[in-house]
CSV table of C-alpha atoms and ligand atoms in Angstrom, one decimal:
chain,number,residue,atom,x,y,z
A,768,MET,CA,-17.8,-6.4,51.0
A,769,ARG,CA,-18.7,-3.5,48.7
A,770,PHE,CA,-15.2,-3.7,47.2
A,771,HIS,CA,-15.8,-7.5,46.4
A,772,LEU,CA,-19.0,-6.6,44.8
A,773,TYR,CA,-17.3,-4.0,42.6
A,774,LEU,CA,-14.6,-6.6,41.8
A,775,ILE,CA,-17.1,-9.2,40.8
A,776,LEU,CA,-18.9,-6.7,38.7
A,777,ALA,CA,-15.7,-5.5,37.1
A,778,MET,CA,-14.7,-9.1,36.3
A,779,SER,CA,-17.9,-10.1,34.8
A,780,LEU,CA,-17.9,-6.9,32.7
A,781,TYR,CA,-14.4,-7.9,31.6
A,782,ALA,CA,-15.6,-11.4,30.8
A,783,CYS,CA,-18.4,-10.0,28.9
A,784,GLN,CA,-16.2,-7.8,26.9
A,785,GLN,CA,-13.9,-10.8,26.1
A,786,GLU,CA,-16.9,-12.8,25.0
A,787,GLN,CA,-18.0,-10.0,22.8
A,788,LEU,CA,-14.6,-9.9,21.2
A,789,SER,CA,-14.6,-13.7,20.5
A,790,THR,CA,-18.1,-13.9,19.3
A,791,HIS,CA,-18.2,-10.4,17.5
A,792,PRO,CA,-14.8,-9.9,16.1
A,793,PRO,CA,-14.3,-6.4,14.7
A,794,ASN,CA,-15.1,-5.3,11.2
A,795,ILE,CA,-12.1,-4.2,9.3
A,796,ILE,CA,-11.7,-1.7,6.5
A,797,LEU,CA,-8.5,-1.5,4.7
A,798,PHE,CA,-8.5,1.7,2.7
A,799,LEU,CA,-5.8,1.5,0.2
A,800,VAL,CA,-5.1,4.5,-2.1
A,801,ASP,CA,-3.2,4.0,-5.4
A,802,ASP,CA,-0.1,6.1,-6.0
A,803,MET,CA,-0.7,8.4,-2.9
A,804,GLY,CA,2.3,10.3,-1.9
A,805,TRP,CA,3.4,11.1,1.7
A,806,GLN,CA,2.6,14.8,1.1
A,807,ASP,CA,-0.7,14.3,-0.8
A,808,THR,CA,-2.9,15.3,2.2
A,809,SER,CA,-3.6,18.1,4.6
A,810,VAL,CA,-2.5,15.8,7.4
A,811,PRO,CA,1.1,16.6,8.1
A,812,PHE,CA,3.3,13.4,8.4
A,813,TRP,CA,6.5,15.3,8.8
A,814,LYS,CA,7.6,17.4,11.9
A,815,GLN,CA,6.0,20.4,10.3
A,816,ALA,CA,3.2,21.2,7.9
A,817,THR,CA,4.5,21.7,4.3
A,818,ASP,CA,3.2,23.6,1.3
A,819,TYR,CA,1.6,20.5,0.0
A,820,ASN,CA,-0.2,19.9,3.2
A,821,LYS,CA,-1.6,23.5,2.8
A,822,ARG,CA,-2.5,22.8,-0.9
A,823,TYR,CA,-4.6,19.6,-0.4
A,824,HIS,CA,-7.9,19.3,1.4
A,825,THR,CA,-8.5,16.0,3.1
A,826,PRO,CA,-10.8,16.6,6.0
A,827,ALA,CA,-11.8,13.0,6.5
A,828,MET,CA,-8.1,12.0,6.8
A,829,GLU,CA,-7.8,14.7,9.4
A,830,ARG,CA,-10.7,13.3,11.3
A,831,LEU,CA,-9.3,9.8,11.0
A,832,ALA,CA,-6.0,11.1,12.4
A,833,THR,CA,-7.8,12.9,15.3
A,834,GLU,CA,-9.6,9.6,16.1
A,835,GLY,CA,-6.7,7.2,15.5
A,836,MET,CA,-3.0,6.8,15.3
A,837,LYS,CA,-0.7,8.3,12.7
A,838,PHE,CA,2.4,6.3,11.4
A,839,THR,CA,5.0,8.7,10.3
A,840,GLN,CA,7.4,6.1,8.9
A,841,ALA,CA,5.2,3.6,7.0
A,842,TYR,CA,6.6,2.1,4.0
A,843,ALA,CA,5.2,0.3,0.9
A,844,THR,CA,7.3,-0.8,-2.2
A,845,ALA,CA,8.0,1.5,-5.1
A,846,VAL,CA,5.5,0.2,-7.5
A,847,CYS,CA,2.0,-1.4,-7.4
A,848,SER,CA,2.0,-5.2,-7.6
A,849,PRO,CA,4.8,-6.0,-5.2
A,850,THR,CA,3.0,-3.9,-2.5
A,851,ARG,CA,-0.3,-5.6,-3.2
A,852,ILE,CA,1.2,-9.2,-3.1
A,853,SER,CA,3.0,-8.4,0.1
A,854,LEU,CA,-0.3,-7.2,1.7
A,855,MET,CA,-2.1,-10.4,0.6
A,856,THR,CA,0.6,-12.8,1.6
A,857,GLY,CA,2.8,-11.2,4.4
A,858,MET,CA,5.9,-12.0,2.3
A,859,ASN,CA,8.7,-9.5,1.3
A,860,ALA,CA,8.9,-8.9,-2.4
A,861,ALA,CA,12.3,-10.5,-2.4
A,862,ARG,CA,10.7,-13.7,-1.4
A,863,HIS,CA,7.4,-13.7,-3.3
A,864,ARG,CA,9.2,-12.5,-6.5
A,865,VAL,CA,6.3,-10.5,-7.9
A,866,THR,CA,8.8,-7.7,-7.9
A,867,ASN,CA,7.4,-5.6,-10.8
A,868,TRP,CA,3.9,-4.7,-11.9
A,869,THR,CA,1.9,-7.4,-13.6
A,870,LEU,CA,-0.4,-7.4,-16.7
A,871,TYR,CA,0.4,-9.8,-19.5
A,872,PRO,CA,0.9,-13.5,-18.7
A,873,ASN,CA,4.2,-15.3,-19.0
A,874,GLN,CA,6.3,-12.4,-20.0
A,875,ILE,CA,8.5,-9.7,-18.3
A,876,GLN,CA,7.8,-6.1,-19.1
A,877,PRO,CA,8.8,-4.8,-22.5
A,878,MET,CA,11.1,-2.2,-21.0
A,879,GLU,CA,12.9,-5.0,-19.2
A,880,THR,CA,13.4,-7.1,-22.4
A,881,ASN,CA,14.9,-4.0,-24.1
A,882,HIS,CA,17.3,-2.9,-21.4
A,883,GLU,CA,20.6,-1.7,-22.6
A,884,THR,CA,22.9,-3.4,-20.1
A,885,LEU,CA,20.9,-5.7,-17.8
A,886,GLN,CA,19.2,-9.0,-18.5
A,887,PHE,CA,16.3,-9.1,-15.9
A,888,PRO,CA,15.3,-12.3,-14.2
A,889,VAL,CA,12.0,-14.1,-15.0
A,890,TRP,CA,10.2,-12.9,-12.0
A,891,ASN,CA,6.7,-14.1,-11.0
A,892,VAL,CA,5.0,-12.2,-13.8
A,893,ASN,CA,1.8,-14.0,-13.4
A,894,GLY,CA,1.3,-12.6,-9.9
A,895,LEU,CA,-0.5,-14.4,-7.0
A,896,ALA,CA,-2.3,-17.7,-7.2
A,897,GLN,CA,-3.7,-20.2,-4.8
A,898,ASP,CA,-3.7,-22.9,-7.5
A,899,THR,CA,-0.1,-24.4,-7.6
A,900,SER,CA,-0.4,-25.4,-11.2
A,901,VAL,CA,-0.1,-21.8,-12.2
A,902,LYS,CA,3.5,-21.1,-13.4
A,903,LEU,CA,5.5,-18.0,-12.7
A,904,ALA,CA,3.2,-17.1,-9.8
A,905,VAL,CA,3.7,-17.0,-6.0
A,906,HIS,CA,1.6,-19.8,-4.4
A,907,ALA,CA,0.2,-18.6,-1.2
A,908,LYS,CA,-3.0,-18.4,0.9
A,909,PRO,CA,-4.2,-14.8,0.7
A,910,LEU,CA,-5.2,-12.8,3.6
A,911,PRO,CA,-9.0,-12.7,2.7
A,912,ALA,CA,-9.0,-16.5,2.3
A,913,ILE,CA,-8.0,-16.9,6.0
A,914,LEU,CA,-10.4,-14.2,7.1
A,915,LYS,CA,-13.2,-15.9,5.2
A,916,GLU,CA,-12.4,-19.2,6.8
A,917,ASN,CA,-12.8,-17.5,10.1
A,918,GLY,CA,-16.3,-16.2,9.5
A,919,TYR,CA,-15.6,-12.9,7.7
A,920,TYR,CA,-17.6,-11.7,4.7
A,921,THR,CA,-14.7,-10.5,2.4
A,922,ILE,CA,-15.4,-7.6,0.1
A,923,HIS,CA,-13.1,-6.5,-2.7
A,924,ALA,CA,-13.9,-3.0,-4.0
A,925,GLY,CA,-11.8,-1.3,-6.7
A,926,LYS,CA,-8.4,-2.0,-8.0
A,927,ALA,CA,-7.2,-5.6,-7.8
A,928,HIS,CA,-4.1,-6.0,-9.8
A,929,PHE,CA,-3.1,-9.3,-8.2
A,930,GLY,CA,-2.6,-11.6,-11.2
A,931,ALA,CA,-1.9,-11.4,-14.9
A,932,ILE,CA,-4.6,-11.5,-17.7
A,933,GLY,CA,-6.1,-14.9,-18.0
A,934,THR,CA,-4.6,-16.3,-14.8
A,935,PRO,CA,-6.9,-17.3,-11.9
A,936,GLY,CA,-5.4,-14.5,-9.8
A,937,GLU,CA,-6.8,-11.8,-12.0
A,938,ASP,CA,-10.2,-12.5,-10.3
A,939,PRO,CA,-10.4,-11.5,-6.6
A,940,LEU,CA,-13.0,-14.3,-6.1
A,941,ASN,CA,-10.2,-16.8,-6.7
A,942,LEU,CA,-8.2,-15.3,-3.9
A,943,GLY,CA,-10.6,-15.5,-0.9
A,944,PHE,CA,-13.0,-12.7,-1.6
A,945,ASP,CA,-16.7,-13.3,-1.4
A,946,LYS,CA,-17.5,-10.3,-3.4
A,947,ASN,CA,-15.7,-8.5,-6.2
A,948,ILE,CA,-16.7,-4.9,-7.2
A,949,ALA,CA,-14.8,-3.8,-10.2
A,950,GLY,CA,-11.5,-5.6,-9.8
A,951,HIS,CA,-9.5,-7.3,-12.5
A,952,ALA,CA,-6.0,-7.7,-13.9
A,953,ALA,CA,-5.3,-4.1,-14.8
A,954,GLY,CA,-3.9,-1.6,-12.5
A,955,ALA,CA,-5.5,1.5,-13.8
A,956,PRO,CA,-8.9,2.7,-15.4
A,957,ARG,CA,-9.0,4.1,-18.9
A,958,SER,CA,-11.5,6.7,-17.5
A,959,TYR,CA,-12.9,7.8,-14.1
A,960,ARG,CA,-16.1,9.1,-15.8
A,961,GLY,CA,-19.4,7.4,-15.7
A,962,THR,CA,-20.3,9.3,-18.8
A,963,GLU,CA,-17.4,7.5,-20.4
A,964,ASN,CA,-18.6,4.1,-19.1
A,965,PHE,CA,-15.3,4.0,-17.0
A,966,GLY,CA,-13.4,3.3,-20.2
A,967,ASN,CA,-15.7,0.5,-21.7
A,968,ASP,CA,-15.8,1.4,-25.3
A,969,THR,CA,-16.9,-1.2,-27.8
A,970,THR,CA,-15.2,0.7,-30.7
A,971,ILE,CA,-11.8,-0.1,-29.1
A,972,SER,CA,-10.3,-3.6,-29.7
A,973,ASP,CA,-8.0,-3.3,-26.7
A,974,ASN,CA,-10.2,-3.1,-23.6
A,975,ILE,CA,-7.7,-4.0,-20.9
A,976,TRP,CA,-8.2,-0.7,-19.1
A,977,ALA,CA,-12.0,-0.8,-19.1
A,978,VAL,CA,-13.2,-1.0,-15.5
A,979,PRO,CA,-15.4,-4.1,-15.2
A,980,GLY,CA,-18.8,-4.6,-13.4
A,981,LEU,CA,-20.2,-1.2,-12.9
A,982,GLU,CA,-22.6,-1.2,-15.7
A,983,LYS,CA,-25.5,0.4,-13.7
A,984,TYR,CA,-23.5,3.7,-13.5
A,985,HIS,CA,-22.6,3.8,-17.3
A,986,GLY,CA,-23.7,6.9,-19.0
A,987,LYS,CA,-24.3,8.7,-15.7
A,988,ASP,CA,-22.4,11.7,-14.4
A,989,ILE,CA,-20.7,10.0,-11.6
A,990,ASN,CA,-17.0,9.7,-10.7
A,991,LEU,CA,-15.5,6.1,-10.4
A,992,THR,CA,-14.4,6.8,-6.8
A,993,GLU,CA,-18.0,7.8,-5.9
A,994,ALA,CA,-19.5,4.6,-7.6
A,995,LEU,CA,-17.0,2.3,-5.9
A,996,THR,CA,-17.9,3.9,-2.5
A,997,LEU,CA,-21.6,3.5,-3.0
A,998,GLU,CA,-21.1,-0.2,-3.9
A,999,ALA,CA,-18.8,-0.7,-1.0
A,1000,ILE,CA,-21.5,0.7,1.4
A,1001,SER,CA,-24.1,-1.7,-0.2
A,1002,ALA,CA,-21.8,-4.7,0.4
A,1003,MET,CA,-21.2,-3.7,4.0
A,1004,LYS,CA,-25.0,-3.5,4.5
A,1005,GLU,CA,-25.3,-7.1,2.9
A,1006,SER,CA,-22.8,-8.3,5.5
A,1007,VAL,CA,-24.8,-6.7,8.4
A,1008,GLN,CA,-27.9,-8.4,7.2
A,1009,MET,CA,-26.1,-11.7,7.2
A,1010,GLU,CA,-24.8,-11.0,10.7
A,1011,GLN,CA,-21.2,-11.6,9.6
A,1012,PRO,CA,-18.2,-9.4,10.4
A,1013,PHE,CA,-16.9,-7.9,7.2
A,1014,TYR,CA,-13.4,-7.2,5.7
A,1015,LEU,CA,-13.7,-4.5,3.3
A,1016,TYR,CA,-10.7,-4.0,1.0
A,1017,MET,CA,-11.5,-0.6,-0.3
A,1018,SER,CA,-8.8,-0.4,-2.9
A,1019,HIS,CA,-9.3,2.9,-4.9
A,1020,TYR,CA,-8.1,3.2,-8.5
A,1021,THR,CA,-7.6,6.9,-7.7
A,1022,ILE,CA,-5.1,8.8,-7.6
A,1023,HIS,CA,-3.3,6.7,-10.2
A,1024,THR,CA,-3.1,8.1,-13.8
A,1025,PRO,CA,-5.0,9.0,-16.0
A,1026,ILE,CA,-5.1,12.4,-14.1
A,1027,MET,CA,-8.7,13.4,-14.6
A,1028,GLU,CA,-10.5,16.0,-12.6
A,1029,ASP,CA,-13.4,15.3,-10.3
A,1030,ASP,CA,-15.8,18.0,-11.2
A,1031,ARG,CA,-17.0,18.3,-7.6
A,1032,PHE,CA,-13.6,19.6,-6.4
A,1033,TYR,CA,-11.7,20.8,-9.4
A,1034,GLN,CA,-12.7,24.4,-9.5
A,1035,ARG,CA,-11.4,25.1,-6.0
A,1036,TYR,CA,-7.9,24.3,-7.0
A,1037,LEU,CA,-8.0,26.3,-10.2
A,1038,ASP,CA,-9.2,29.3,-8.1
A,1039,GLU,CA,-6.3,28.7,-5.8
A,1040,GLY,CA,-3.9,29.2,-8.7
A,1041,LEU,CA,-2.8,25.6,-9.5
A,1042,ASP,CA,-2.2,24.7,-13.2
A,1043,THR,CA,-4.7,22.3,-14.8
A,1044,VAL,CA,-2.7,19.1,-14.2
A,1045,GLU,CA,-2.1,19.9,-10.5
A,1046,ALA,CA,-5.7,21.1,-9.9
A,1047,LYS,CA,-6.9,17.8,-11.4
A,1048,TYR,CA,-4.6,15.8,-9.3
A,1049,ALA,CA,-5.7,17.7,-6.1
A,1050,SER,CA,-9.4,17.1,-7.0
A,1051,MET,CA,-8.6,13.3,-7.2
A,1052,ILE,CA,-7.1,13.5,-3.7
A,1053,GLU,CA,-10.2,15.3,-2.3
A,1054,SER,CA,-12.5,12.7,-4.2
A,1055,MET,CA,-10.6,9.9,-2.4
A,1056,ASP,CA,-11.1,11.8,0.9
A,1057,LYS,CA,-14.8,12.2,0.4
A,1058,SER,CA,-14.9,8.4,0.0
A,1059,LEU,CA,-13.2,7.9,3.3
A,1060,GLY,CA,-15.5,10.3,5.0
A,1061,ASP,CA,-18.6,8.7,3.4
A,1062,LEU,CA,-17.5,5.3,4.8
A,1063,MET,CA,-16.9,6.7,8.3
A,1064,ASN,CA,-20.2,8.3,8.3
A,1065,PHE,CA,-21.9,5.2,7.2
A,1066,LEU,CA,-20.2,3.3,10.0
A,1067,ASP,CA,-21.6,5.8,12.5
A,1068,THR,CA,-25.0,5.8,11.0
A,1069,ALA,CA,-25.3,2.1,11.1
A,1070,GLY,CA,-23.9,1.9,14.7
A,1071,LEU,CA,-20.8,0.0,13.5
A,1072,GLY,CA,-18.3,2.8,14.3
A,1073,GLU,CA,-17.2,1.3,17.7
A,1074,ASN,CA,-16.5,-2.1,16.3
A,1075,THR,CA,-14.9,-1.4,13.1
A,1076,VAL,CA,-11.0,-0.9,12.6
A,1077,VAL,CA,-10.1,1.5,9.8
A,1078,LEU,CA,-6.6,1.2,8.3
A,1079,PHE,CA,-5.5,3.8,5.8
A,1080,MET,CA,-2.6,3.2,3.5
A,1081,SER,CA,-1.1,3.9,0.1
A,1082,ASP,CA,0.6,1.3,-2.2
A,1083,ASN,CA,3.6,3.4,-3.3
A,1084,GLY,CA,4.8,6.9,-3.4
A,1085,GLY,CA,3.3,9.8,-5.3
A,1086,LEU,CA,3.9,10.0,-9.0
A,1087,SER,CA,6.7,12.5,-9.8
A,1088,ALA,CA,8.7,11.2,-12.7
A,1089,HIS,CA,6.3,12.1,-15.5
A,1090,THR,CA,2.8,13.7,-16.4
A,1091,ARG,CA,2.9,16.1,-13.4
A,1092,GLU,CA,3.8,19.8,-13.6
A,1093,VAL,CA,7.5,20.5,-13.8
A,1094,PRO,CA,9.9,20.3,-12.0
A,1095,MET,CA,9.8,16.5,-11.7
A,1096,HIS,CA,11.0,14.4,-8.7
A,1097,ARG,CA,9.9,17.2,-6.3
A,1098,HIS,CA,6.1,16.4,-5.7
A,1099,ASN,CA,6.8,14.6,-2.4
A,1100,SER,CA,9.1,17.3,-1.0
A,1101,PRO,CA,10.8,17.2,1.6
A,1102,LEU,CA,11.2,13.6,0.3
A,1103,SER,CA,13.3,13.0,-2.8
A,1104,SER,CA,11.7,11.5,-6.0
A,1105,GLY,CA,8.5,9.5,-6.2
A,1106,LYS,CA,6.8,6.4,-7.4
A,1107,GLY,CA,9.3,3.9,-8.9
A,1108,SER,CA,12.2,5.2,-6.7
A,1109,ALA,CA,14.1,3.6,-3.8
A,1110,HIS,CA,14.4,7.0,-2.3
A,1111,GLU,CA,11.8,7.8,0.3
A,1112,GLY,CA,9.4,9.7,-2.1
A,1113,GLY,CA,8.9,6.2,-3.8
A,1114,ILE,CA,8.2,4.1,-0.7
A,1115,ARG,CA,7.3,6.2,2.3
A,1116,VAL,CA,3.5,6.7,2.4
A,1117,PRO,CA,0.7,8.2,4.5
A,1118,MET,CA,-0.8,5.7,7.0
A,1119,ILE,CA,-3.4,6.1,9.8
A,1120,VAL,CA,-5.1,3.4,11.9
A,1121,LYS,CA,-8.2,3.8,14.0
A,1122,TRP,CA,-9.0,0.9,16.2
A,1123,PRO,CA,-11.8,2.1,18.6
A,1124,GLN,CA,-11.0,1.6,22.3
A,1125,VAL,CA,-7.4,0.5,21.4
A,1126,THR,CA,-5.6,3.2,19.5
A,1127,SER,CA,-5.2,6.4,21.4
A,1128,PRO,CA,-7.1,9.3,19.7
A,1129,GLY,CA,-4.8,11.7,18.0
A,1130,SER,CA,-1.7,9.8,18.7
A,1131,ALA,CA,1.3,9.3,16.4
A,1132,THR,CA,4.2,6.8,16.2
A,1133,SER,CA,7.5,6.9,14.4
A,1134,GLN,CA,7.8,3.1,14.6
A,1135,PRO,CA,8.9,2.0,11.0
A,1136,VAL,CA,6.4,-0.5,9.5
A,1137,ILE,CA,6.3,-2.0,6.0
A,1138,ILE,CA,3.5,-3.3,3.8
A,1139,GLU,CA,4.0,-7.0,4.6
A,1140,ASP,CA,3.3,-6.2,8.3
A,1141,PHE,CA,-0.4,-5.7,7.5
A,1142,PHE,CA,-1.0,-9.5,7.0
A,1143,PRO,CA,-0.1,-10.5,10.6
A,1144,THR,CA,-1.5,-7.4,12.1
A,1145,ILE,CA,-5.0,-7.7,10.4
A,1146,LEU,CA,-5.1,-11.4,11.5
A,1147,ALA,CA,-4.2,-10.4,15.0
A,1148,ILE,CA,-7.0,-7.7,15.0
A,1149,ALA,CA,-9.4,-10.3,13.8
A,1150,ASN,CA,-8.3,-12.5,16.7
A,1151,ILE,CA,-7.2,-15.3,14.5
A,1152,THR,CA,-4.3,-16.8,16.6
A,1153,ASN,CA,-3.4,-19.9,14.6
A,1154,PRO,CA,-3.6,-19.2,11.0
A,1155,THR,CA,-2.4,-21.9,8.6
A,1156,GLN,CA,-0.8,-20.8,5.4
A,1157,PRO,CA,2.0,-22.5,3.2
A,1158,GLN,CA,4.0,-19.3,2.8
A,1159,ILE,CA,6.7,-17.9,5.1
A,1160,VAL,CA,5.5,-14.7,6.6
A,1161,ASP,CA,8.1,-11.9,6.8
A,1162,GLY,CA,5.7,-9.3,8.1
A,1163,ILE,CA,5.7,-8.6,11.9
A,1164,SER,CA,2.4,-7.6,13.6
A,1165,PHE,CA,2.2,-3.9,14.7
A,1166,LYS,CA,-0.7,-4.6,17.0
A,1167,ASN,CA,1.5,-3.8,20.0
A,1168,VAL,CA,2.1,-0.3,18.5
A,1169,LEU,CA,-1.6,0.2,18.1
A,1170,GLU,CA,-2.1,-0.7,21.8
A,1171,SER,CA,0.7,1.8,22.6
A,1172,ARG,CA,2.7,-1.0,24.2
A,1173,SER,CA,6.4,-1.0,24.2
A,1174,VAL,CA,8.1,-2.1,21.0
A,1175,GLU,CA,11.3,-4.0,20.9
A,1176,SER,CA,11.8,-4.0,17.2
A,1177,GLY,CA,14.0,-1.0,17.0
A,1178,ASP,CA,16.8,-2.8,15.3
A,1179,ARG,CA,14.7,-4.5,12.8
A,1180,ALA,CA,15.8,-4.3,9.2
A,1181,LEU,CA,13.3,-3.3,6.4
A,1182,VAL,CA,14.3,-4.6,3.0
A,1183,TRP,CA,13.3,-3.6,-0.5
A,1184,HIS,CA,14.3,-5.6,-3.6
A,1185,TYR,CA,13.6,-4.5,-7.2
A,1186,PRO,CA,15.7,-6.5,-9.8
A,1187,ASN,CA,13.6,-4.8,-12.5
A,1188,GLU,CA,13.1,-1.8,-14.8
A,1189,TRP,CA,10.2,0.7,-14.3
A,1190,GLY,CA,10.8,2.9,-17.3
A,1191,PRO,CA,11.4,6.6,-16.4
A,1192,SER,CA,14.7,7.7,-14.9
A,1193,GLY,CA,15.3,9.9,-11.9
A,1194,PRO,CA,16.8,9.9,-8.5
A,1195,GLY,CA,16.7,6.5,-6.9
A,1196,ILE,CA,14.9,5.0,-9.9
A,1197,GLY,CA,16.4,1.7,-11.4
A,1198,ALA,CA,17.0,-1.8,-10.4
A,1199,SER,CA,18.2,-1.8,-6.7
A,1200,SER,CA,18.1,-3.4,-3.3
A,1201,SER,CA,17.8,-1.4,-0.1
A,1202,ILE,CA,17.8,-1.8,3.6
A,1203,ARG,CA,16.7,0.5,6.4
A,1204,LEU,CA,18.2,-0.1,9.8
A,1205,GLY,CA,17.6,2.4,12.5
A,1206,ASP,CA,18.2,5.9,11.2
A,1207,TRP,CA,20.2,4.6,8.2
A,1208,LYS,CA,19.3,3.5,4.7
A,1209,LEU,CA,21.6,1.9,2.2
A,1210,ILE,CA,20.7,1.6,-1.5
A,1211,TYR,CA,22.6,-0.8,-3.8
A,1212,TYR,CA,22.2,-0.1,-7.6
A,1213,HIS,CA,22.4,-3.2,-9.7
A,1214,GLN,CA,23.4,-1.7,-13.0
A,1215,SER,CA,26.4,0.2,-11.6
A,1216,GLU,CA,27.0,-2.0,-8.5
A,1217,SER,CA,27.3,1.3,-6.5
A,1218,PHE,CA,25.8,2.5,-3.3
A,1219,GLU,CA,24.1,5.4,-1.6
A,1220,LEU,CA,24.0,5.7,2.2
A,1221,PHE,CA,21.9,8.2,3.9
A,1222,ASN,CA,21.0,9.1,7.6
A,1223,ILE,CA,17.2,9.4,7.1
A,1224,GLU,CA,16.7,11.0,10.6
A,1225,GLU,CA,19.1,13.8,9.7
A,1226,ASP,CA,18.7,14.0,5.9
A,1227,ILE,CA,15.1,13.0,5.1
A,1228,GLY,CA,15.7,14.4,1.6
A,1229,GLU,CA,18.5,12.0,0.9
A,1230,SER,CA,20.8,14.7,-0.5
A,1231,ASP,CA,24.0,13.8,1.3
A,1232,ASN,CA,25.5,10.4,0.3
A,1233,LEU,CA,27.7,9.3,3.2
A,1234,ILE,CA,29.0,6.1,1.6
A,1235,ASP,CA,32.6,7.3,1.7
A,1236,SER,CA,32.5,8.8,5.1
A,1237,GLU,CA,30.7,6.1,7.0
A,1238,PRO,CA,32.3,2.8,5.6
A,1239,GLU,CA,31.7,0.8,8.8
A,1240,VAL,CA,27.9,1.6,8.8
A,1241,ALA,CA,27.8,0.8,5.0
A,1242,ARG,CA,29.6,-2.6,5.5
A,1243,ARG,CA,27.3,-3.6,8.3
A,1244,MET,CA,24.3,-2.8,6.3
A,1245,ALA,CA,25.5,-4.4,3.1
A,1246,SER,CA,26.3,-7.5,5.0
A,1247,ALA,CA,22.7,-7.6,6.6
A,1248,LEU,CA,21.0,-6.9,3.3
A,1249,SER,CA,23.1,-9.6,1.5
A,1250,GLU,CA,22.3,-12.2,4.2
A,1251,TYR,CA,18.6,-11.6,3.8
A,1252,LEU,CA,18.6,-11.7,0.0
A,1253,ARG,CA,20.6,-14.9,0.0
A,1254,GLU,CA,18.4,-16.4,2.7
A,1255,VAL,CA,15.2,-15.9,0.5
A,1256,ASP,CA,17.0,-16.8,-2.7
A,1257,ALA,CA,16.4,-13.4,-4.2
A,1258,GLN,CA,16.7,-13.1,-8.0
A,1259,MET,CA,19.3,-10.7,-9.5
A,1260,PRO,CA,19.8,-9.4,-13.0
A,1261,ILE,CA,22.7,-10.4,-15.2
A,1262,HIS,CA,25.2,-8.0,-16.8
A,1263,LYS,CA,24.6,-8.5,-20.6
A,1264,ASP,CA,28.1,-7.7,-21.7
A,1265,SER,CA,29.8,-10.2,-19.3
A,1266,GLY,CA,27.0,-12.7,-18.7
A,1267,VAL,CA,27.9,-12.4,-15.0
A,1268,PRO,CA,25.1,-12.0,-12.4
A,1269,VAL,CA,25.0,-8.6,-10.4
A,1270,ALA,CA,27.1,-9.2,-7.3
A,1271,TRP,CA,25.6,-9.4,-3.9
A,1272,PRO,CA,26.0,-5.9,-2.1
A,1273,ASN,CA,28.6,-7.2,0.4
A,1274,GLU,CA,30.9,-8.2,-2.4
A,1275,LYS,CA,31.2,-4.7,-3.6
A,1276,ILE,CA,32.0,-2.8,-0.4
B,2515,CA,CA1,0.3,2.2,-7.2
């Protein structure tokens, strides 16, 4: 009898929890940092702590990792816009065709026009648009639009960089966000300083890099990262007052160039012996981390901590090809290269997820995930089971991983496609297509139609090219890569001298 009573009690408790879940879906914060490398944190993502982990101070990330799940093989794309469009649409970059970073409408990047040997395809230079009349844009229903339809208050804070200047997609309000704090077409601020009005300068004719919408902080001694955090907290309070769950896309401009010190943290790194550039860079990381800590503290104070999922991610690897202290291409060590590269330094990024009552505190997973996976995962977290969107979604939900359930996607291929030019040169930098399958990664360089093959598990620094010694592995991967690229009708550059398109990878092996 008593057992039955317990059972009934337990069942009604469960029913109550389920009802709470359906009537009070969780709040979601996606904390996306710009250009943050895999090693730009005191949280170790490798098997051992590195010198960079010891250099940087990110206590809030440490706390998030202690309370949530760390992803040690999380991938973005090598530059900004492809990652951001994949995040918003669930599509792989080869499919959505916003393969390089956007800014000016209707034109490919100047360094692409002037390339010596390759003629680059006209990719979706106008970015993302819901309006199908916009040319040279990917037409898709963005993640926040679906969340909004399902009762979420959708907040954009920080860097948008979704659409070219003058197109509807430059304004987050046209992409399903209810509120836009400081987002527009440009992917960087002219200044992080309130005393410099975040780059708003009436004496300059070209104001593309002026951060919009934070006028109340102009002239004040406040860092952009702090101003965005304060505004994001205000927006979350609005949402609570309206009794709506919120989706906060906390998309920091930092730690993208210009590398400008945050005075609150700068001196510590000078005292520790870093040169000025690296000390400034480190202060930007700690500034970003303070923002994360402030948001987590707000959640706790407001009683929202237990019903808010926090996802931490970066949009590409850490900058290492220019502007940083020499030697270049080593700032993400043990990974090779950095932002703009197909090597791990360009694409492997720090990722942590805390889902209260779901993710096991202090856990870690080596399950490979890629940026387009966030789209179906966030919808699943929000308990939106039948979203309707016109686009084909390439991403696969990692909700099962968060729940520590068995994962059967071990043989899943991850694909990157960059038929473009970034500018600087260095290891893994240049037009390429790549595939990760199990422990292996194959990179196909368009200009030379040549390959690199690495066993990432054994050679995380990608120093030992096994293309000649593992022909069978290479053939299998080139075949899988080509099949996918053909299936999504991926764009390829053309060789200027012959007028012939770059061959598919499987034709060159
Ligand atoms: Ca970026």
